[in-house]
CSV table of C-alpha atoms in Angstrom, one decimal:
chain,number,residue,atom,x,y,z
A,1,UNK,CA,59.2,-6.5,-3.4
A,2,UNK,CA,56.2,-7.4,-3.5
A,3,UNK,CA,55.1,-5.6,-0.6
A,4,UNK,CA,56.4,-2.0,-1.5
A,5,UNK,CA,54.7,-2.7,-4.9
A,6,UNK,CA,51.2,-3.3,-3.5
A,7,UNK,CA,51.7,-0.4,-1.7
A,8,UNK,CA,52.3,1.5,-4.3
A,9,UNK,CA,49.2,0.1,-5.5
A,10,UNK,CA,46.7,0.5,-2.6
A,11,UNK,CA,47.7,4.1,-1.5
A,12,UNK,CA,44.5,5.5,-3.5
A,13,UNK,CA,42.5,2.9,-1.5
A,14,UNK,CA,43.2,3.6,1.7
A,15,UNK,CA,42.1,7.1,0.7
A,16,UNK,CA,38.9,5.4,-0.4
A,17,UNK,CA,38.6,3.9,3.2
A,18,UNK,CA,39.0,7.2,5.1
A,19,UNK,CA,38.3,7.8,8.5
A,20,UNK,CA,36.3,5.7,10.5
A,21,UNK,CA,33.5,8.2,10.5
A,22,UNK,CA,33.9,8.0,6.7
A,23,UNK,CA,32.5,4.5,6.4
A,24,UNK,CA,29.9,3.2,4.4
A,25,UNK,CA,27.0,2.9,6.6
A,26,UNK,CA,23.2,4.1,7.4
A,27,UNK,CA,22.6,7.4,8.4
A,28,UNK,CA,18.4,8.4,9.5
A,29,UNK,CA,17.0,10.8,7.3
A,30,UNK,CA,13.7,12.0,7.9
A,31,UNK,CA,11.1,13.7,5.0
A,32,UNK,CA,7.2,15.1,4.8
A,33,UNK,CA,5.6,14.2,2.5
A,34,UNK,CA,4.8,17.8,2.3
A,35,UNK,CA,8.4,18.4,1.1
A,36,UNK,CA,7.8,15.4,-1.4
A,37,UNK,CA,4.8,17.7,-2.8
A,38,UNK,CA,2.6,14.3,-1.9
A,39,UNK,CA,0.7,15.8,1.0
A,40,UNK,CA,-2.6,16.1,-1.0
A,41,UNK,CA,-2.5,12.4,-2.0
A,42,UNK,CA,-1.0,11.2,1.4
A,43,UNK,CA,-3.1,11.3,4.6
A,44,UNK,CA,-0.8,9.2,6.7
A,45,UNK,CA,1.8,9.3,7.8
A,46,UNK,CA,3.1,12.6,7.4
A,47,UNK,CA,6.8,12.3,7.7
A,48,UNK,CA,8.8,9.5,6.0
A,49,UNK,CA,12.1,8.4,6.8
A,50,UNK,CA,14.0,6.5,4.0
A,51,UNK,CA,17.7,7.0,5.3
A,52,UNK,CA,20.4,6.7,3.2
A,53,UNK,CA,23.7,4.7,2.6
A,54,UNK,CA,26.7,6.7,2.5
A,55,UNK,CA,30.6,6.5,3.2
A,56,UNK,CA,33.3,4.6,1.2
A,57,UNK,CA,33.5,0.8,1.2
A,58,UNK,CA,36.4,-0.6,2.5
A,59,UNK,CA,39.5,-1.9,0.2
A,60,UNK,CA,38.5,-5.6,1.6
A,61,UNK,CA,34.8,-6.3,1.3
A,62,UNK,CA,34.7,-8.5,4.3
A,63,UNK,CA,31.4,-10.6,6.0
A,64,UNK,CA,29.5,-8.2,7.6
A,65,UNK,CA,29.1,-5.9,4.4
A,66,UNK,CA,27.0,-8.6,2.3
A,67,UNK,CA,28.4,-7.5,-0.6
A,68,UNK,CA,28.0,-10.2,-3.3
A,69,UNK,CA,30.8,-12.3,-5.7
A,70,UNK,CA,30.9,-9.6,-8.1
A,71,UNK,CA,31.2,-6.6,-6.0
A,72,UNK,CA,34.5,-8.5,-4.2
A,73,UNK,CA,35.8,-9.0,-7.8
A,74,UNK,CA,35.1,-5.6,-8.8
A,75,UNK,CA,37.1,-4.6,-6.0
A,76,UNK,CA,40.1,-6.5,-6.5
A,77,UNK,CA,40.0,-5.3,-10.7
A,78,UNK,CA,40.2,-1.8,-9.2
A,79,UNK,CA,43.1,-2.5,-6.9
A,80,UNK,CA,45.0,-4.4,-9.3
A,81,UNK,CA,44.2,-4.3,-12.6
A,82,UNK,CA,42.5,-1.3,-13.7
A,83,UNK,CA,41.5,1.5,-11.2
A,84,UNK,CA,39.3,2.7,-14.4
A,85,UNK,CA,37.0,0.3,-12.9
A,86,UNK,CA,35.2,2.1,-10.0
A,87,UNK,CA,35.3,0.3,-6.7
A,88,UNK,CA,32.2,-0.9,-5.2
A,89,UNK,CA,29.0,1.8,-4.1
A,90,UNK,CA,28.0,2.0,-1.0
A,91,UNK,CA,23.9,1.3,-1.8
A,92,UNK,CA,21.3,-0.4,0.5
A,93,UNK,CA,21.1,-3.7,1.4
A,94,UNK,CA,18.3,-4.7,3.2
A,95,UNK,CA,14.9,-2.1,3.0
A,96,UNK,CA,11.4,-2.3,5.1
A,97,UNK,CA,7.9,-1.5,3.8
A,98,UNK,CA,6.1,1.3,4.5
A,99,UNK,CA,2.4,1.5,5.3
A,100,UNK,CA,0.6,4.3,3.0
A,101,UNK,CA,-2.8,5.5,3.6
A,102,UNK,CA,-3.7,7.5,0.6
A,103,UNK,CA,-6.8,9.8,-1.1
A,104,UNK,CA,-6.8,8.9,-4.6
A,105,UNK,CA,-8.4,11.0,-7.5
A,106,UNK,CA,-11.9,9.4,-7.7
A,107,UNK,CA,-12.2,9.9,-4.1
A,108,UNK,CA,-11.5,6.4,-3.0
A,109,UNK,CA,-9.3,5.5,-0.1
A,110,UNK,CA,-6.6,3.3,0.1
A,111,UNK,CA,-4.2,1.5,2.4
A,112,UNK,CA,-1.3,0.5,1.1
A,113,UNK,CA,2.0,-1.4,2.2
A,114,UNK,CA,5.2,-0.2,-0.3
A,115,UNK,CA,7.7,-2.8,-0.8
A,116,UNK,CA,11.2,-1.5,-0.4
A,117,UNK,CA,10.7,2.5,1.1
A,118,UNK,CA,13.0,2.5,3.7
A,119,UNK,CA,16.6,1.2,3.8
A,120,UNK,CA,17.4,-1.1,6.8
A,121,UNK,CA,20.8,-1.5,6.2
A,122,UNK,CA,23.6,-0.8,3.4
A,123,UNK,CA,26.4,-3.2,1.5
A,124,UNK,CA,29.1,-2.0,-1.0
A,125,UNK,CA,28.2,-3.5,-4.6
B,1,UNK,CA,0.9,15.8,-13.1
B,2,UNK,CA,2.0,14.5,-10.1
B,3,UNK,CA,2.6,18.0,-8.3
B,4,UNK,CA,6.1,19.4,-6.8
B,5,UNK,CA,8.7,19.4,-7.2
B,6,UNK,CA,8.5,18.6,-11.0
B,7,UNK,CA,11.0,15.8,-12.3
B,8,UNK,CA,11.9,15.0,-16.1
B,9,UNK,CA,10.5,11.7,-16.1
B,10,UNK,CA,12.3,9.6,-18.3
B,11,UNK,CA,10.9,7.9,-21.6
B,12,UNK,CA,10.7,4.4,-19.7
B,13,UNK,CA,8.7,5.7,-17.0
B,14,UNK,CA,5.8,2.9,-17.1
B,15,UNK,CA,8.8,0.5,-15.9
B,16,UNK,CA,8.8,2.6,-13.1
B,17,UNK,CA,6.2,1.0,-10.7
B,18,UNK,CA,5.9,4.0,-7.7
B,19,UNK,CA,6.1,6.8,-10.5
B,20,UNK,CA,3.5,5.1,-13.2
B,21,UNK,CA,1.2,4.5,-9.1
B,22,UNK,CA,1.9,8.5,-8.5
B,23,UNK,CA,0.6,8.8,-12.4
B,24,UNK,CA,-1.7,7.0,-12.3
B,25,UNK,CA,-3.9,7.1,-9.1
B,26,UNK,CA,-2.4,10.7,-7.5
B,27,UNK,CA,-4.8,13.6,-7.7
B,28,UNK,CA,-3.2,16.3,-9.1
B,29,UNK,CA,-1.8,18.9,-7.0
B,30,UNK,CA,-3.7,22.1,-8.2
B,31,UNK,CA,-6.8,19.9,-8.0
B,32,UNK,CA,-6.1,20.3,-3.9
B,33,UNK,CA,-7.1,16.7,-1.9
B,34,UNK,CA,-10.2,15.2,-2.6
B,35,UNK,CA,-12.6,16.4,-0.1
B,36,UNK,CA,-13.5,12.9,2.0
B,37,UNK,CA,-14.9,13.1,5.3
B,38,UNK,CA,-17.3,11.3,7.7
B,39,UNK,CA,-16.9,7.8,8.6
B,40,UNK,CA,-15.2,6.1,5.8
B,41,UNK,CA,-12.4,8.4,6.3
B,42,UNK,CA,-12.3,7.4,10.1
B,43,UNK,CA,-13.0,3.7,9.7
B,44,UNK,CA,-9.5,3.9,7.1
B,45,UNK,CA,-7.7,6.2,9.7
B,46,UNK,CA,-8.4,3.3,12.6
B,47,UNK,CA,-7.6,0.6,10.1
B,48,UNK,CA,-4.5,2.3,9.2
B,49,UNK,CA,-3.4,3.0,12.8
B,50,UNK,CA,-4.1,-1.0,13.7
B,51,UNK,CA,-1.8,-2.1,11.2
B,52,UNK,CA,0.7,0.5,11.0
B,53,UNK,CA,2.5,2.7,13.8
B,54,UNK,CA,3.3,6.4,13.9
B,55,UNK,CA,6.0,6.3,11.3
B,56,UNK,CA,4.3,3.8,9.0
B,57,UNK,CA,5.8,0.5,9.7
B,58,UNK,CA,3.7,-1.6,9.1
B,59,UNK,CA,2.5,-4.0,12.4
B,60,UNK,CA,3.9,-7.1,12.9
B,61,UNK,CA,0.7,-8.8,14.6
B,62,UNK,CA,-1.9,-7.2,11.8
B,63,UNK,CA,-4.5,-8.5,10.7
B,64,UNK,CA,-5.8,-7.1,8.3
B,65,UNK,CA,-5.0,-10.0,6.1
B,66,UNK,CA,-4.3,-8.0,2.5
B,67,UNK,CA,-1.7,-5.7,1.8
B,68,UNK,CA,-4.1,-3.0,0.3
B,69,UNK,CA,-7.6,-1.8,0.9
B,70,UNK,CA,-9.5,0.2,-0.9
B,71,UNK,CA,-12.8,2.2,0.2
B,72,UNK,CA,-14.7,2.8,-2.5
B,73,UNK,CA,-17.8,5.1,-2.8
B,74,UNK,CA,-21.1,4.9,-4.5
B,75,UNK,CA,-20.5,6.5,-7.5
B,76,UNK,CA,-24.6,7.3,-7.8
B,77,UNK,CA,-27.8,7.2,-5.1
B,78,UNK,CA,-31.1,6.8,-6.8
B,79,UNK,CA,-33.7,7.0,-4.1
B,80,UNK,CA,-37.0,5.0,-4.8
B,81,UNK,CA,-40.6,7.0,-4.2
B,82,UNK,CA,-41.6,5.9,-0.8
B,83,UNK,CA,-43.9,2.4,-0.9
B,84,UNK,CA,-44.8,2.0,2.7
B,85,UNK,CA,-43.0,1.3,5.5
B,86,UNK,CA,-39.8,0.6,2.7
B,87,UNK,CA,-36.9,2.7,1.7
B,88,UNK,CA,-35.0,2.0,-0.8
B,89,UNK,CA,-31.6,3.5,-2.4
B,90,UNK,CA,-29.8,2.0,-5.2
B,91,UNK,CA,-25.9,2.7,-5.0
B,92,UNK,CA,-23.7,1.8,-7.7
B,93,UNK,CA,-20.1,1.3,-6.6
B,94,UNK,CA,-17.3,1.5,-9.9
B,95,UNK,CA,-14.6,-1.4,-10.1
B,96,UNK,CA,-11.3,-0.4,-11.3
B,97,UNK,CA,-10.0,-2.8,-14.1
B,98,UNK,CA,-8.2,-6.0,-13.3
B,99,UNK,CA,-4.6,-5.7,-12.7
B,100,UNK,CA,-2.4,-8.8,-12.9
B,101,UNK,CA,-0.5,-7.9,-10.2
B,102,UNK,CA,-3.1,-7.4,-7.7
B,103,UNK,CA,-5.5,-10.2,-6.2
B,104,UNK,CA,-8.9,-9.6,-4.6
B,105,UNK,CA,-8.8,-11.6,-1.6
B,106,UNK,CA,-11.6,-10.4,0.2
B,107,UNK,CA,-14.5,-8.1,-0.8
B,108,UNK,CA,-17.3,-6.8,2.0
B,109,UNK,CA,-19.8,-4.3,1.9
B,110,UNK,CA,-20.4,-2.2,5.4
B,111,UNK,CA,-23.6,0.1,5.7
B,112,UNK,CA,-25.1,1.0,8.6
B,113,UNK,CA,-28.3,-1.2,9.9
B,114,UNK,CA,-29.7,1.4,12.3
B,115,UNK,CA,-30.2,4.6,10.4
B,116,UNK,CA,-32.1,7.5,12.8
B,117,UNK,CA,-33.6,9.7,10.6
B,118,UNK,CA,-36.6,12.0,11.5
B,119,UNK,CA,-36.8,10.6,15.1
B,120,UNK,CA,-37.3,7.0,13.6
B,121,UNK,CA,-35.0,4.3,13.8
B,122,UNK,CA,-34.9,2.5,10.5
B,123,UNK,CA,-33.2,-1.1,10.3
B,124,UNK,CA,-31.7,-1.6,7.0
B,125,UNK,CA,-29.8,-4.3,5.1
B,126,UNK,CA,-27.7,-4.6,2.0
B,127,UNK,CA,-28.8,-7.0,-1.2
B,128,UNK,CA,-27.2,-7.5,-4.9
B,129,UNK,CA,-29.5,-5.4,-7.1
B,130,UNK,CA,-31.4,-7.7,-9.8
B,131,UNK,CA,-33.9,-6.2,-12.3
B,132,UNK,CA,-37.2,-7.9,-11.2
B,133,UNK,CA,-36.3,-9.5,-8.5
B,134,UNK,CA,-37.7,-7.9,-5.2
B,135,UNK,CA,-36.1,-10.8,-2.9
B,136,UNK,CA,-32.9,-11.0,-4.3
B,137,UNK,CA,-30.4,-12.2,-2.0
B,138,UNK,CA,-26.8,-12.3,-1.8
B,139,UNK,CA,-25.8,-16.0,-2.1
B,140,UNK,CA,-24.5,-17.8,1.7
B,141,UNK,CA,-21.5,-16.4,1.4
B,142,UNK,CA,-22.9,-13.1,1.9
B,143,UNK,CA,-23.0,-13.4,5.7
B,144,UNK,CA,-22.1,-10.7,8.4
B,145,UNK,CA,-18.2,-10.9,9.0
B,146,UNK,CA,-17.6,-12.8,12.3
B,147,UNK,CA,-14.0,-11.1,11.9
B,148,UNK,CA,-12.9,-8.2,14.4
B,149,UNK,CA,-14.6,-4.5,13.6
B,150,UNK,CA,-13.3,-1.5,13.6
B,151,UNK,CA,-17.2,-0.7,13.4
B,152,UNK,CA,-19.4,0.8,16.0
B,153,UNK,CA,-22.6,-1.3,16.8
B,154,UNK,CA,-24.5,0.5,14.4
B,155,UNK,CA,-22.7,-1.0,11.9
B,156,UNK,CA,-23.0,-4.1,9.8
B,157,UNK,CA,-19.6,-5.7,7.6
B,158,UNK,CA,-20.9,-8.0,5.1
B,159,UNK,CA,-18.7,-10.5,2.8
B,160,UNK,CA,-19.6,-10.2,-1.0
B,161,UNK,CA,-16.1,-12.1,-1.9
B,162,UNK,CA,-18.2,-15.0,-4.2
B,163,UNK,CA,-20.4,-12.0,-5.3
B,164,UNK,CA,-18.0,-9.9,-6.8
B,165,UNK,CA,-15.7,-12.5,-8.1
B,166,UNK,CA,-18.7,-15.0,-9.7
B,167,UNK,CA,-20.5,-12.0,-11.2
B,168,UNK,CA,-18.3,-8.9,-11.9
B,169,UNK,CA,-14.2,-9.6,-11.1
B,170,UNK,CA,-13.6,-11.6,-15.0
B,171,UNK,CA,-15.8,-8.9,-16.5
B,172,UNK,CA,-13.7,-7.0,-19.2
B,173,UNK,CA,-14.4,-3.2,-19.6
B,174,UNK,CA,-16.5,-0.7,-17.0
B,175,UNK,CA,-17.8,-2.8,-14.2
B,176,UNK,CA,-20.4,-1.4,-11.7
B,177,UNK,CA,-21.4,-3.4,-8.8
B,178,UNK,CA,-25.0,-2.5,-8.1
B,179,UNK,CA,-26.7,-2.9,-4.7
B,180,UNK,CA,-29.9,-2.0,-2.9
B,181,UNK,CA,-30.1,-0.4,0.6
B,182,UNK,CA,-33.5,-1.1,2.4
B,183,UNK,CA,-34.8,0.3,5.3
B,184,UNK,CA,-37.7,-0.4,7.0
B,185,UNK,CA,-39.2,2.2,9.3
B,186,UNK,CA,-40.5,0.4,12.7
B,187,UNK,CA,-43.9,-1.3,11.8
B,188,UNK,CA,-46.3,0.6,14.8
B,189,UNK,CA,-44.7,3.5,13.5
B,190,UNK,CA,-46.4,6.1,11.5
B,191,UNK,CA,-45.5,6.1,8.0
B,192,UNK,CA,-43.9,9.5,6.9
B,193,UNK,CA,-41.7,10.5,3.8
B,194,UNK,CA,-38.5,10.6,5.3
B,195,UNK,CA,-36.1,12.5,3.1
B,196,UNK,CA,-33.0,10.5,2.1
B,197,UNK,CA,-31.2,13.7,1.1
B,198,UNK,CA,-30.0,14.3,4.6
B,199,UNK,CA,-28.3,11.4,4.3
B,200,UNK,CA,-25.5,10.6,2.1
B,201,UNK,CA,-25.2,7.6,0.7
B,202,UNK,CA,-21.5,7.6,1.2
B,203,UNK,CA,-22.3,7.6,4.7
B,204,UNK,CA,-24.1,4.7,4.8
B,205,UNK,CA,-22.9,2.2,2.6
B,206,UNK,CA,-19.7,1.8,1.4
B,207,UNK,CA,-17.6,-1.2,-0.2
B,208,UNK,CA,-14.2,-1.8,1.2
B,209,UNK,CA,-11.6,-4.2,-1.7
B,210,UNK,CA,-9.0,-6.5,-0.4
B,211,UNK,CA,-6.0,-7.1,-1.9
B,212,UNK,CA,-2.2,-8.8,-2.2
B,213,UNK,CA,0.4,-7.9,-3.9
B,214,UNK,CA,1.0,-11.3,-5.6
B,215,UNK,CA,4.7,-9.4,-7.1
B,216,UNK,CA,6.3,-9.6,-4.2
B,217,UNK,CA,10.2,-10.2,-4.6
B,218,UNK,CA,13.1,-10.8,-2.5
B,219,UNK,CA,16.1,-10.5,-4.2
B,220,UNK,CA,18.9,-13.0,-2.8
B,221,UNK,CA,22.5,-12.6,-3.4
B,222,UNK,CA,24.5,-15.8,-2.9
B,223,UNK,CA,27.5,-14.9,-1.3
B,224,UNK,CA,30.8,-15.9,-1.5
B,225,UNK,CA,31.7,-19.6,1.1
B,226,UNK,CA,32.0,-18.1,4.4
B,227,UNK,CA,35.7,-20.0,4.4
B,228,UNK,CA,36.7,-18.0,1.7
B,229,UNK,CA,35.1,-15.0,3.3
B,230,UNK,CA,37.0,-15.1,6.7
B,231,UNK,CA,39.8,-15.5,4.9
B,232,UNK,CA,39.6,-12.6,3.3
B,233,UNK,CA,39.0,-10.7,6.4
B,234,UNK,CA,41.9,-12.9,8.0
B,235,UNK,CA,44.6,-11.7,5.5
B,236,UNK,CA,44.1,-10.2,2.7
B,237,UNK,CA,47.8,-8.6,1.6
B,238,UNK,CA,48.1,-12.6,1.3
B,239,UNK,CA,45.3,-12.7,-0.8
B,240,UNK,CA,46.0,-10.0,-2.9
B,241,UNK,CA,49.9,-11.3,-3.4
B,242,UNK,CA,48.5,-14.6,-4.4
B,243,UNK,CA,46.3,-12.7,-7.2
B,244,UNK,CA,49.3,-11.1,-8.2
C-alpha cells in the first residue's frame, strides 16, 4: 500500500528529476564587459565568465549536492506534505573571485579582487 | 548613471554592495573612459597581469599583498621659479574618505629619480611638503621599497605607510597629501630654465594605496551527519515510508 501510494505521490517528482542532461549542474557562460555596458570603466579583462547553475534537483538531495538541513526538509514537505511548497532551486554553491582592473571617474586606477563573481559549483537549496 | 543596459534599481540599492561600487566610483557611460595613459596605466596593466591571468582569476602565488590598489594622480602641479641648480614641483594627491570596510595596508609613492629633460639628466627625490621647512624629510619609514618592482631602473617606489596613516588616514573631511618633487640638474652643468611643462606631473610622480577587504565572508552550511546522509542516498523509499 504504501508503496502504490508514494507513487502516486512522487510521479510529479520524477518529472522534476528529468533526464540526465536535465540535472542541476554548472554550465560555462562567457560575457564582455562590453555587453554588460562596463567597457568604459573596465580595462581588464574584457570577457567575464560567471556560468550559471541550471537543471532540476533531484527528488533525494543526496551528498554530493551540498544542499543544507533545510533544503532536504523542504524537499520532503513538497513530496509529502504540501507540493505548494516549491522543491529546492538549483543556485550556486561554491563561487571564485575575480580580478578587476578598473578607470574610475576622477581618473584613478584601481585593482580590484571581487568576492563571489563566478560560480564554481551549484547545490539545490 | 551606470550606463547600459539601464536597470530599475530597487529602493534598497545602497544594500547592494557591486551596484552602490558601479554608483559610486563608475564614470558614466556618455562621459566615455577617462582618458589615462603613460606609465601609470602600464605599471597597473603589469601589476594586474602578475596577479591575475587572462580571464581574471586572480594568481594563486601573488604578491601583491592587498586585495585592491589604487593609483592615484596629482590632483595639482605648482612648479617653483627656478633657484639654481633646484626644481621643484608641488603635487597634491586627493584621499578618498575612510571606509570601514577597507584598510590601508600599505601606502608608497613612485616618481621617477632620473628625469632627462633638455639633454640633462636631473636626479630627483620625493619629500612630505611642510610650510617652512626646506629639509623636511619623510620619517625612516619612508625608505625605498626593497620589495620586487614592476619599475624600470629609472624608477624609485618609496613607503609613506607611517606618513599617511600618522598624519592624514584619521583626518575627517577633504584630505590632500602634499609632496615636493626636487630635481637637481648635474652640478658641472650649466644652469638653464628647464620647462616643467613638457613633463607631466602624472608622469612622474604618482601615489599607489593599498588595501584589504577586512568584509570578507565565507558562508558555511553545516550539513546534515554524513550517516544520516548516506542513508538517504542508500534508501530513501525507506526513508520516506518511515516519514509517513
Amino acid at each position: 500500500q504504501a508503496g502504490s501510494m508514494g507513487s502516486e505521490v512522487l510521479g510529479p517528482s520524477r518529472e522534476r528529476e528529468g533526464p540526465e542532461s536535465n540535472q542541476c549542474s554548472l554550465h560555462p557562460f562567457q560575457v564582455s564587459f562590453h555587453q554588460l555596458g562596463w567597457d568604459h570603466w573596465i580595462i581588464a579583462p574584457h570577457l567575464y565568465t560567471p556560468n550559471y547553475c541550471k537543471g532540476a534537483c533531484p527528488r533525494v538531495l543526496r551528498y554530493g549536492l551540498n544542499s543544507p538541513n533545510h533544503a532536504i526538509i523542504q524537499s520532503l514537505v513538497n513530496e509529502l506534505v504540501d507540493q505548494s511548497v516549491p522543491p529546492p532551486s538549483c543556485v550556486p554553491y561554491k563561487y571564485v573571485p575575480i580580478s578587476l582592473l578598473l578607470i574610475e571617474a576622477n581618473g584613478s586606477i584601481l585593482y580590484k579582487e571581487y568576492e563571489n563573481m563566478i560560480a564554481q559549483s551549484c547545490t539545490c537549496r | 548613471k551606470v550606463g547600459q543596459p539601464s536597470i530599475a534599481l530597487p529602493a534598497e540599492v545602497p544594500t547592494l554592495p557591486l551596484i552602490l561600487e558601479l554608483l559610486e566610483e563608475a564614470p558614466a557611460k556618455q562621459q566615455g573612459k577617462p582618458q589615462v595613459l603613460g606609465h601609470p596605466l602600464r605599471y597597473m596593466l603589469e601589476l594586474y597581469q602578475r596577479s591575475a591571468d587572462a580571464h581574471g582569476h586572480p594568481r594563486e602565488n601573488r604578491t601583491i599583498g592587498a586585495t585592491m590598489v589604487r593609483l592615484v594622480k596629482p590632483l595639482t602641479n605648482v612648479a617653483r621659479p627656478l633657484r639654481g641648480p633646484w626644481h621643484i614641483q608641488t603635487l597634491d594627491f586627493p584621499l578618498r574618505s575612510n571606509r570601514v570596510k577597507y584598510q590601508l595596508v600599505r601606502a608608497t609613492v613612485v616618481y621617477r629619480h632620473q628625469l632627462h629633460l633638455s639633454h640633462f639628466n636631473l636626479s630627483c627625490y620625493v619629500e612630505p611638503w611642510v610650510q617652512k621647512s626646506p629639509t623636511n624629510q619623510f620619517p625612516s619609514s619612508g625608505r625605498v621599497s626593497s620589495k620586487p618592482s614592476l619599475l624600470s631602473k629609472a624608477w624609485t617606489e618609496m613607503d609613506i605607510t607611517q606618513h599617511i596613516r600618522q598624519r592624514l588616514w584619521n583626518h575627517k573631511g577633504r584630505r590632500v597629501l602634499r609632496l615636493r618633487f626636487v630635481c637637481q640638474q648635474p652640478k658641472d652643468s650649466e644652469v638653464l630654465e628647464l620647462r616643467w611643462h613638457g613633463t607631466s606631473s602624472l608622469d612622474t610622480v604618482f601615489l599607489l594605496l593599498y588595501f584589504n577587504d577586512t568584509h570578507k565572508s565565507g558562508q558555511k552550511t553545516k550539513l546534515l551527519p554524513r550517516g544520516l546522509e548516506e542513508f538517504m542516498e542508500r534508501d530513501a523509499s525507506l526513508l520516506l515510508r518511515r516519514v509517513r
